[in-house]
CSV table of C-alpha atoms (C1' of nucleotides) in Angstrom, one decimal:
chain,number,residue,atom,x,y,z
A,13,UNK,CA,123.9,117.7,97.3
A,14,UNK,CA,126.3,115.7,99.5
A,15,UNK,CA,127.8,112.4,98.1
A,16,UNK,CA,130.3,110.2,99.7
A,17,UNK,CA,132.4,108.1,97.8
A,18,UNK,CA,133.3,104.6,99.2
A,19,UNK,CA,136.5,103.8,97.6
A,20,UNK,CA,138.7,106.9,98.2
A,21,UNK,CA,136.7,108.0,101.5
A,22,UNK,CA,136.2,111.9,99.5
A,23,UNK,CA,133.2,113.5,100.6
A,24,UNK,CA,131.7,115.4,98.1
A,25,UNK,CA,129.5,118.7,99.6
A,26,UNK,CA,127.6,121.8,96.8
A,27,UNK,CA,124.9,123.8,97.1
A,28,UNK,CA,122.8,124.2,94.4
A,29,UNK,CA,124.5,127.1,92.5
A,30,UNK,CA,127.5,125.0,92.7
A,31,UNK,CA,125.8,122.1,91.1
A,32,UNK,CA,124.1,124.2,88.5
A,33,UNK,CA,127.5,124.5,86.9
A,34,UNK,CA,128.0,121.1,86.4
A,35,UNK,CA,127.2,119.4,82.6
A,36,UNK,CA,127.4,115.8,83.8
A,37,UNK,CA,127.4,114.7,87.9
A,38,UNK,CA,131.0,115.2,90.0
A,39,UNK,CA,131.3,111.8,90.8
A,40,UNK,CA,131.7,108.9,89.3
A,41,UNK,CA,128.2,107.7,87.8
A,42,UNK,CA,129.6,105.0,84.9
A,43,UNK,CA,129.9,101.4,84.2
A,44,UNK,CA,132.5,101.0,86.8
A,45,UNK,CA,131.2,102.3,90.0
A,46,UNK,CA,127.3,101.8,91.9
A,47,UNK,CA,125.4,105.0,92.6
A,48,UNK,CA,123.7,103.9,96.2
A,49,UNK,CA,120.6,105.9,97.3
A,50,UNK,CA,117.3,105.6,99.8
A,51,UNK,CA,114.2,106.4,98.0
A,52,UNK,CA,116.8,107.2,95.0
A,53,UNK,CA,113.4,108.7,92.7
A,54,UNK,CA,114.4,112.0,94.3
A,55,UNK,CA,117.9,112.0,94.0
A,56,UNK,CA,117.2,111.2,89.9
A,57,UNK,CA,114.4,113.9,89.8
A,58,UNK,CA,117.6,116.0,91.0
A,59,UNK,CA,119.7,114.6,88.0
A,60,UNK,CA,116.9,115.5,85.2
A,61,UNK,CA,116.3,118.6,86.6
A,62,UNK,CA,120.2,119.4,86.2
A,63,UNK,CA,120.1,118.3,82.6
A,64,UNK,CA,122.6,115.1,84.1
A,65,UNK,CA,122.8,111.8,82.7
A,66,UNK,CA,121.5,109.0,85.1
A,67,UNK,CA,123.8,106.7,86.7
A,68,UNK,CA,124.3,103.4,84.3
A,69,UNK,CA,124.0,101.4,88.0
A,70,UNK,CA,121.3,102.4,90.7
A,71,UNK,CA,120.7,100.8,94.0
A,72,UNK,CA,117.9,102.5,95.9
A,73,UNK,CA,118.1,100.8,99.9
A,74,UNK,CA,114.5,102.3,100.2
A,75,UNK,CA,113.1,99.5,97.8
A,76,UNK,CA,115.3,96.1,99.0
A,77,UNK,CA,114.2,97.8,102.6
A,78,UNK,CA,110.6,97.2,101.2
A,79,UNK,CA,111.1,94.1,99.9
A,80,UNK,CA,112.9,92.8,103.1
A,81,UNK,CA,110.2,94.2,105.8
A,82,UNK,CA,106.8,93.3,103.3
A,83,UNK,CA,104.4,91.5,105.0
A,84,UNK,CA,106.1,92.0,108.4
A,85,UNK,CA,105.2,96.1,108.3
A,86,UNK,CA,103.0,96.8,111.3
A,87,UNK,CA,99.9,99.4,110.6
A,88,UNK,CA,100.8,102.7,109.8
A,89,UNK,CA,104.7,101.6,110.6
A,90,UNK,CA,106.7,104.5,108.3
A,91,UNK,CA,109.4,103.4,106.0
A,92,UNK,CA,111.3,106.5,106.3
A,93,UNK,CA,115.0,106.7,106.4
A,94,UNK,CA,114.6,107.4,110.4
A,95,UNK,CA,112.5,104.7,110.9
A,96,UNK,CA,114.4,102.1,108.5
A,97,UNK,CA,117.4,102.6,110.4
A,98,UNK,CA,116.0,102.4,113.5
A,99,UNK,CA,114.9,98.6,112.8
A,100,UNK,CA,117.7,97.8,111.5
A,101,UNK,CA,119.3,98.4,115.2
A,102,UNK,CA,120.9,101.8,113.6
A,103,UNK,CA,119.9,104.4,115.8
A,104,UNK,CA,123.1,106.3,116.8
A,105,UNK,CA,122.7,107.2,113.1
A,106,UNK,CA,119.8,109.2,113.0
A,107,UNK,CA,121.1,112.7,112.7
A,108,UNK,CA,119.3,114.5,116.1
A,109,UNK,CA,117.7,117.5,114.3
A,110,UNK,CA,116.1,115.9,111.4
A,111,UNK,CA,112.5,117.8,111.8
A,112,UNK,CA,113.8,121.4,112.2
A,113,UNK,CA,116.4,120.9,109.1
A,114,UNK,CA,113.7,119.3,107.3
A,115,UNK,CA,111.9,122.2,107.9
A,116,UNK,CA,114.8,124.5,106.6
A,117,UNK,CA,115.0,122.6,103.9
A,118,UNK,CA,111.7,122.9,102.6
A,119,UNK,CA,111.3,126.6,102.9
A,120,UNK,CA,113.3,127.5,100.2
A,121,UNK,CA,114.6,131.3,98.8
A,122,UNK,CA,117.5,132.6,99.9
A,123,UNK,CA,119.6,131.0,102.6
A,124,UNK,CA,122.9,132.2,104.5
A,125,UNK,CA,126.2,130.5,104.2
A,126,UNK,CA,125.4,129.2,107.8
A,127,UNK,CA,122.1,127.9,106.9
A,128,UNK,CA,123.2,126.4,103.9
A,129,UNK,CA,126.3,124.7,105.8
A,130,UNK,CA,123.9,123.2,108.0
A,131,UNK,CA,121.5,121.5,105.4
A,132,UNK,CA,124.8,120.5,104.0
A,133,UNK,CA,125.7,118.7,107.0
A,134,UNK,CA,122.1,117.7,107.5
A,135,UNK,CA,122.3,115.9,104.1
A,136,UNK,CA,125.9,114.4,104.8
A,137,UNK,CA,124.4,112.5,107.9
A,138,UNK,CA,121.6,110.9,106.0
A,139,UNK,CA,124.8,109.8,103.5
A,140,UNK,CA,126.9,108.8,106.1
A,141,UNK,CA,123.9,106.8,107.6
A,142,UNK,CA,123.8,104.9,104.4
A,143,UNK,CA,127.1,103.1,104.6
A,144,UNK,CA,126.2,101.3,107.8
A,145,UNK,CA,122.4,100.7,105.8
A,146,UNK,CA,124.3,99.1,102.7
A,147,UNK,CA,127.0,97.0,105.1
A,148,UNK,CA,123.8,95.3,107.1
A,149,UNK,CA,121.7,95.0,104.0
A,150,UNK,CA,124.3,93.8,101.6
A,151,UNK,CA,124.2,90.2,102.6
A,152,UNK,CA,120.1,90.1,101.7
A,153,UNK,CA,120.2,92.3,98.2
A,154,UNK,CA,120.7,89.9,95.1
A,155,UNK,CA,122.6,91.9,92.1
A,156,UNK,CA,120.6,91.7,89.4
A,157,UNK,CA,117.2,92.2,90.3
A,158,UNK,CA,118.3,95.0,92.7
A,159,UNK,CA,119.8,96.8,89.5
A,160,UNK,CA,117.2,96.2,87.7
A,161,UNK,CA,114.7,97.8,90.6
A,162,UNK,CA,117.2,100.6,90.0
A,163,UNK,CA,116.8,100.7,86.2
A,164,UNK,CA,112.6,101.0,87.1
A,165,UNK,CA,113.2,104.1,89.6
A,166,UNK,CA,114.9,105.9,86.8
A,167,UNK,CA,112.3,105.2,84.8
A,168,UNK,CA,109.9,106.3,87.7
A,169,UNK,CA,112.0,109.3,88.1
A,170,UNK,CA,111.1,110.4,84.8
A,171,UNK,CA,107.8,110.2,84.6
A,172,UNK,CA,107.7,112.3,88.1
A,173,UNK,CA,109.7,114.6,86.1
A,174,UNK,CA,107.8,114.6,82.8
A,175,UNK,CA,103.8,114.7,84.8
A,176,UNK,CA,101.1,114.5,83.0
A,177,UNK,CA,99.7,117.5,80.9
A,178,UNK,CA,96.6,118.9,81.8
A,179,UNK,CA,94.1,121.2,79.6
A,180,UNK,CA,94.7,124.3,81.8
A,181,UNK,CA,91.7,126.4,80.7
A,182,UNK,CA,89.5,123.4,81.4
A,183,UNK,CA,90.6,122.8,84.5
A,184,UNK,CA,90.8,126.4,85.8
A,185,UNK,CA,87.4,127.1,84.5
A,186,UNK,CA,86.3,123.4,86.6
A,187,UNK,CA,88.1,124.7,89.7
A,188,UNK,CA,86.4,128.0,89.7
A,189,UNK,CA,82.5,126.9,89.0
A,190,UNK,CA,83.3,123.6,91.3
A,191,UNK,CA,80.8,124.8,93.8
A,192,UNK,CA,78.2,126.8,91.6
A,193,UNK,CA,78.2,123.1,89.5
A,194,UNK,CA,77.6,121.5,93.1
A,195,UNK,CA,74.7,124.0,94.2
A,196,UNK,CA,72.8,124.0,90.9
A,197,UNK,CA,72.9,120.1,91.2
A,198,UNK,CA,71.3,120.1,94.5
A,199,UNK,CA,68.8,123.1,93.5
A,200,UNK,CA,67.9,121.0,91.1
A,201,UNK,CA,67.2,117.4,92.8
A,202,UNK,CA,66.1,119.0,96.1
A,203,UNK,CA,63.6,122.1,94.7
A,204,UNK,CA,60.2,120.1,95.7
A,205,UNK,CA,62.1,118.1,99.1
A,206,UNK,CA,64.6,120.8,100.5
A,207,UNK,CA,66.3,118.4,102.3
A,208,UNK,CA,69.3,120.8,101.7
A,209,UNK,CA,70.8,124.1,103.5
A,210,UNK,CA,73.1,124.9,100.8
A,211,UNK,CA,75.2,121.4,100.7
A,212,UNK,CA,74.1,120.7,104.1
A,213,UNK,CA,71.8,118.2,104.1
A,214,UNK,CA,69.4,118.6,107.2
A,215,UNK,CA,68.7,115.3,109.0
A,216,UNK,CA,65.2,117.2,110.6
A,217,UNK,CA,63.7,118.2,107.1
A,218,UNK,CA,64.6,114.8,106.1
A,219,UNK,CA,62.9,113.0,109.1
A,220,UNK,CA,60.3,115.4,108.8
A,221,UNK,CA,59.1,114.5,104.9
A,222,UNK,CA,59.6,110.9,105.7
A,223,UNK,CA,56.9,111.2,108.4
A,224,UNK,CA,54.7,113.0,105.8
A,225,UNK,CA,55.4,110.0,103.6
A,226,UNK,CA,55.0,107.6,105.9
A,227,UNK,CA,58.2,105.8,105.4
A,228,UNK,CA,60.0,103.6,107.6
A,229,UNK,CA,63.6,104.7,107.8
A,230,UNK,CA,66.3,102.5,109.4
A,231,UNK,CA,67.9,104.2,112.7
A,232,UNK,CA,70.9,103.6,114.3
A,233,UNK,CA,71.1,102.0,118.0
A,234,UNK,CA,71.1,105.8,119.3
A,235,UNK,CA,68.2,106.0,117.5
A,236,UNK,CA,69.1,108.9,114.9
A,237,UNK,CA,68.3,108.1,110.8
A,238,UNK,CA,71.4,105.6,109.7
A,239,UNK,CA,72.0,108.3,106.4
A,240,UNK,CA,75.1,105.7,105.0
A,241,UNK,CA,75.3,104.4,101.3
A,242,UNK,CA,73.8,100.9,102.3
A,243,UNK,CA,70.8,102.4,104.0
A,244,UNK,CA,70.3,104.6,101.0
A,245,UNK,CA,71.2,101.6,98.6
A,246,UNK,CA,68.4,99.5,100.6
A,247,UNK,CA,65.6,102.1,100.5
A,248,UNK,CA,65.8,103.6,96.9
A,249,UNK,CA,65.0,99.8,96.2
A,250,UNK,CA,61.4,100.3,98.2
A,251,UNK,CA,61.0,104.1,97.7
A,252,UNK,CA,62.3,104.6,94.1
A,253,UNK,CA,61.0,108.6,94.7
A,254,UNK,CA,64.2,108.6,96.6
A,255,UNK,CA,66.5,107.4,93.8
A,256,UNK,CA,67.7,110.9,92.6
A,257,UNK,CA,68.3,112.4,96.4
A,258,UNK,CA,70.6,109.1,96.5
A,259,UNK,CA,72.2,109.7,93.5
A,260,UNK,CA,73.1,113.1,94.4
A,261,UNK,CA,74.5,112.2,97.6
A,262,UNK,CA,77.0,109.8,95.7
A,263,UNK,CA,77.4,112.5,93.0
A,264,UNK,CA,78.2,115.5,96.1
A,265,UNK,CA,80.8,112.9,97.6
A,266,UNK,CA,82.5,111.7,94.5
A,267,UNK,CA,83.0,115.5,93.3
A,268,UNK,CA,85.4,116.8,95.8
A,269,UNK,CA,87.8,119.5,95.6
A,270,UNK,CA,90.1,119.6,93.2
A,271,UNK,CA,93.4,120.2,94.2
A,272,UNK,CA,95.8,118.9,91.6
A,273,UNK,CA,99.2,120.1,92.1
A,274,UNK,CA,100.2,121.8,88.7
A,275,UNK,CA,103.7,123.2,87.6
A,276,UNK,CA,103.7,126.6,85.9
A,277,UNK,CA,103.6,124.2,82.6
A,278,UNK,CA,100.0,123.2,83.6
A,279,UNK,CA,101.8,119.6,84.3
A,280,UNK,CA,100.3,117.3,87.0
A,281,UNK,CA,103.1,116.1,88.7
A,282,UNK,CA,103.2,114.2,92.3
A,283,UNK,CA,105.3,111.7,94.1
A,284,UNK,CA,104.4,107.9,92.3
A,285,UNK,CA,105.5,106.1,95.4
A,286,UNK,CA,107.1,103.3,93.8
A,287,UNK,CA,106.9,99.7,95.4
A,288,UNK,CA,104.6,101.1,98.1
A,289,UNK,CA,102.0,98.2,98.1
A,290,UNK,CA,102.7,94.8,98.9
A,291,UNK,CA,102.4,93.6,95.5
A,292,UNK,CA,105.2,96.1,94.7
A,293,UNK,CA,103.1,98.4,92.7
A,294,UNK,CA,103.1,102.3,92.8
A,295,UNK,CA,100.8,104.0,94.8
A,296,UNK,CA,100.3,108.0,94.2
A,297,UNK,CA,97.8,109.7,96.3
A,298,UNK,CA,94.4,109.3,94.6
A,299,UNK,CA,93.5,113.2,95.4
A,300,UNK,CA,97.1,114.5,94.2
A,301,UNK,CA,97.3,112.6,91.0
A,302,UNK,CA,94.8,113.0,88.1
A,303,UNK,CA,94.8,109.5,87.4
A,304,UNK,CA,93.5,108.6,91.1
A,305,UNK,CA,90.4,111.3,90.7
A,306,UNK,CA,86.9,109.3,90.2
A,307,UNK,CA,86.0,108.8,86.9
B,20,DG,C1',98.8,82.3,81.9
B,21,DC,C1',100.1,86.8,82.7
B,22,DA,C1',99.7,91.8,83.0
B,23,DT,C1',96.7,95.4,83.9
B,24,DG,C1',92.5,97.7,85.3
B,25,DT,C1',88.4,98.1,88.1
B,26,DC,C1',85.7,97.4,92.1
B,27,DG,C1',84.7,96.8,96.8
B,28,DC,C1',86.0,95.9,101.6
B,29,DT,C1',88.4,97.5,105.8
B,30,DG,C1',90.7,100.6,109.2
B,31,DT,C1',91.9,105.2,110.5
B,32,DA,C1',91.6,110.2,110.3
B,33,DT,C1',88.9,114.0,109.5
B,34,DC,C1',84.7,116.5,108.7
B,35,DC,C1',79.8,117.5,109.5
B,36,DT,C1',75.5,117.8,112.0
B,37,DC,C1',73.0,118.5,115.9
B,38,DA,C1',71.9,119.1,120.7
B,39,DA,C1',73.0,121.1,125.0
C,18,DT,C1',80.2,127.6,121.0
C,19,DT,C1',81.5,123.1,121.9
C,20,DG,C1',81.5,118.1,122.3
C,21,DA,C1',79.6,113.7,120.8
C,22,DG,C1',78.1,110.7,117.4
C,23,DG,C1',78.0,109.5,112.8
C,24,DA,C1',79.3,110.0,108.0
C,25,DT,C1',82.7,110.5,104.7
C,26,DA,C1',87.5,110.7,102.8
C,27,DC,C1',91.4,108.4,102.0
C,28,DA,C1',94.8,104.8,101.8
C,29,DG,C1',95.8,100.0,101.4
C,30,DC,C1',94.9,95.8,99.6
C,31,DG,C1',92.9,91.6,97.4
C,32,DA,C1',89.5,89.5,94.2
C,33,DC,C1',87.8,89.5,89.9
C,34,DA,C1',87.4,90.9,84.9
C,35,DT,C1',89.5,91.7,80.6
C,36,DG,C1',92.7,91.6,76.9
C,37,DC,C1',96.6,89.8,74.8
DNA sequence: GCATGTCGCTGTATCCTCAA
DNA sequence: TTGAGGATACAGCGACATGC
């Protein structure tokens, strides 16, 4: 952890063994001073998971960034730390070897006193970076509601921290017997049509029955069967016979694999992404978090 | 009227099927 | 085995429904 403070100019630089030593933070977090982060969710995941009380006042520059760029952010335009300050005109701030150190970073274990100098001064550049950051933002960020957006990642930090509790049995046994579930489904809905190679289904067996049939099939401009949930929608309402086949193809896609991250405590826990939409709601992964799953 | 949840549409990335 | 074409997965977002 590297924290810089503003009034005295001290720079403040520990490792983690360092840090797990500490009962409250080693710098100034009350009444009387402002604890300034970007994308501050992880730096208060940090706090909880060192037992530290929060900050009483939290600005995170990742949120009034969000606020000022909404509705002027171009498609697929990141709002990373890199690419925040590199709109903001601040690019001789951008520490040069972000990817590999990010890289360093996230391989954890055991690290030398070199390597772990160098995260250190990895993490001091993304600090330093955030003094220019405040100064140019400063003019646009209204007290109160930004504290208050500080009071809500707090809040957002904790329920990053806290997850969600899963029923671990259930969801092993799920996991395990995803695909036997899967296969005894389509045995079951394709044993008079076999349509289906295992879970692939084959176009030719399909053409082939509905020339048996005698049924019309929409095609495509290249002329091969147009197989898509609105041709499928379109013909179970002439050929109800098809009904189940479409069913299971909308069953087949909604059951996906499961890949949940879960902590040794069988908690779901992924990032929320807090004021990620435009309408400054969160937006967690729908794949990572159980609450995004299909119902 | 407001907050929240659900549904469906759109664009992009990735995966799957099939023919060469 | 590989590349092309098409389908699907996913993220992002707004419209609409519902409950208070």
């Amino acid at each position: 952890m590297v924290a810089h403070e503003l009034r005295t100019g001290r720079t403040l630089r520990c490792f983690s063994k360092e840090l797990a030593g500490h009962r409250v933070p080693p710098f100034n977090c009350g009444g009387n001073s402002l604890v300034v982060a970007y994308f501050a969710s992880a730096e208060m995941g940090c706090f909880l998971s060192l037992g530290w009380p929060f900050p009483v006042h939290l600005l995170d520059l990742y949120v009034e960034y969000r606020r000022m760029r909404n509705g002027t952010l171009g498609p697929g335009e990141s709002t990373s730390l890199v690419a925040a300050l590199a709109w903001l005109g601040l690019q001789r701030f951008i520490p040069a070897q972000k990817d590999e150190m990010r890289e360093l970073s996230l391989r954890g274990g055991f690290y030398t006193v070199e390597e772990q100098e160098q995260l250190l001064d990895y993490c001091q550049a993304d600090v330093m970076a955030l003094k220019p950051f405040l100064k140019k933002l400063l003019p646009d960020i209204s007290g109160g509601p930004a504290l208050l957006d500080g009071n809500y990642i707090k809040a957002v930090a904790l329920m990053e921290h806290t997850g969600v509790p899963l029923d671990t049995n259930l969801y092993g046994l799920l996991k395990r017997h995803w695909k036997t579930m899967k296969l005894k489904l389509v045995k079951r809905v394709d044993k008079e049509t076999g349509f289906y190679d295992g879970f692939s289904f084959r176009r030719e067996r399909f053409s082939q029955w509905l020339t048996q049939e005698n049924i019309s099939w929409p095609l495509l401009p290249s002329g091969t069967l147009q197989l898509d949930k609105e041709a499928w929608k379109r013909m179970t309402k002439l050929y109800p016979q098809l009904t189940q086949h479409a069913q299971l193809r909308e069953t087949l896609s909604a059951l996906k694999e499961l890949k949940l991250p879960m902590g040794s405590d069988g908690r779901n826990r992924c990032l929320l992404s807090p004021f990620k939409s435009k309408t400054g709601r969160n937006q967690p992964s729908t794949t990572r978090f159980i609450f995004g799953l299909p119902a």
